Short mmCIF file of C-alpha atoms in Angstrom, two decimals:
data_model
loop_
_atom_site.label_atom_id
_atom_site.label_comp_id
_atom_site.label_asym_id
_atom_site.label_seq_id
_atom_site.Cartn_x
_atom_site.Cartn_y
_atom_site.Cartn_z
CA UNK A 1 117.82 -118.19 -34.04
CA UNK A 2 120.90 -119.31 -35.83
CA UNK A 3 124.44 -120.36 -34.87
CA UNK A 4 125.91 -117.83 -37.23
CA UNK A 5 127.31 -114.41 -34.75
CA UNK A 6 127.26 -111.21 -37.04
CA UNK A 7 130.00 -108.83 -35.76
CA UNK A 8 129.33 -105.51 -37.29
CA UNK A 9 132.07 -103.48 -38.42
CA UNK A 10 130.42 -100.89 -40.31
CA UNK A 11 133.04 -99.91 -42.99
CA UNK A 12 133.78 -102.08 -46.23
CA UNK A 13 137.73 -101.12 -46.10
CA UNK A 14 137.83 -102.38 -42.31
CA UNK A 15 135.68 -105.51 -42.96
CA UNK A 16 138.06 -106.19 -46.29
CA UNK A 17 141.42 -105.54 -44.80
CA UNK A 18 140.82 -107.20 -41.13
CA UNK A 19 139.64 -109.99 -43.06
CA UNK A 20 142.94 -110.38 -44.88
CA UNK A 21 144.64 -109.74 -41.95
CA UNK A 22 143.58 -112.40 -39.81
CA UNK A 23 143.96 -115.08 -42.69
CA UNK A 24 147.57 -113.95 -43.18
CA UNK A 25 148.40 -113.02 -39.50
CA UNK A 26 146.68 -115.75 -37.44
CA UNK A 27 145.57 -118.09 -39.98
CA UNK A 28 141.57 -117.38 -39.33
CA UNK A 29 139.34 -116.93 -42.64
CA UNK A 30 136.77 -114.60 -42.04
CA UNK A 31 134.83 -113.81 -45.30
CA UNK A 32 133.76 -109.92 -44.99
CA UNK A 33 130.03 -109.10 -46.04
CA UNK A 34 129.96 -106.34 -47.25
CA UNK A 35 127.66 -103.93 -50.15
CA UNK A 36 125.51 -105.38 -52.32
CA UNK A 37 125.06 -107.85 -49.53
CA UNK A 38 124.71 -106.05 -47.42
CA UNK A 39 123.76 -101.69 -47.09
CA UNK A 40 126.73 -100.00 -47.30
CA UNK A 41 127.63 -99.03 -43.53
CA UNK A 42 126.39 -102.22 -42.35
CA UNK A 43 129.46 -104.12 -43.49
CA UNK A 44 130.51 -107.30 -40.96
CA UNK A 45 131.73 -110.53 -40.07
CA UNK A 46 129.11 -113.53 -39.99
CA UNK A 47 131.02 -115.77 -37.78
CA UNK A 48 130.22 -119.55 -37.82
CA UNK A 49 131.19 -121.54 -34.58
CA UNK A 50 130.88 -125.57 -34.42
CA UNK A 51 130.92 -128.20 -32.00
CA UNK A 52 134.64 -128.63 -33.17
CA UNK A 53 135.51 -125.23 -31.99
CA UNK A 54 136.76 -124.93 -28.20
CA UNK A 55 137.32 -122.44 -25.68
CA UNK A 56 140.35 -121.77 -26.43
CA UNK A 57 139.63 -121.44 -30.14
CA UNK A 58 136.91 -118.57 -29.08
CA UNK A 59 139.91 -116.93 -26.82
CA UNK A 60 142.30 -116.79 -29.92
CA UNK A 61 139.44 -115.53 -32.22
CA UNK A 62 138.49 -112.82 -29.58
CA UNK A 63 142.13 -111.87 -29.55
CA UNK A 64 142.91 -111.69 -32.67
CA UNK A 65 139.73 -109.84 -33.70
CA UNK A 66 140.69 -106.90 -31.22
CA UNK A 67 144.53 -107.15 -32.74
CA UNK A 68 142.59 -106.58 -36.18
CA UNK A 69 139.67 -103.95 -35.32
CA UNK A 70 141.21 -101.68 -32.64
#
């Protein structure tokens, strides 16, 4: 039990360049975890909500995940 979500993305150039891509695009840091960290097809995001974080901070997250990863 943890308040950390892992999102698994499962490729080290997708977890890399989404990352970069939602700092520069929607200003959201994401740090990818990817190999030696983790085994290498098991890359992926280990979000970390707070109290601070609202609804409609989980809405623009969720939306600018799927602009990133589909």
């Amino acid at each position: 039990d943890s308040h950390i979500i892992p999102l698994w993305i499962g490729d080290a150039a997708l977890c890399a360049s989404a990352s970069k891509r939602l700092l520069d695009e929607f200003n959201i840091y994401i740090q990818p975890i990817n190999y030696p960290t983790v085994r290498r097809g098991e890359e992926r995001f280990r979000i970390s909500p707070t109290a601070r974080h609202t609804l409609d901070d989980a809405r623009y997250l969720i939306e600018a995940l799927k602009a990133c990863l589909l």
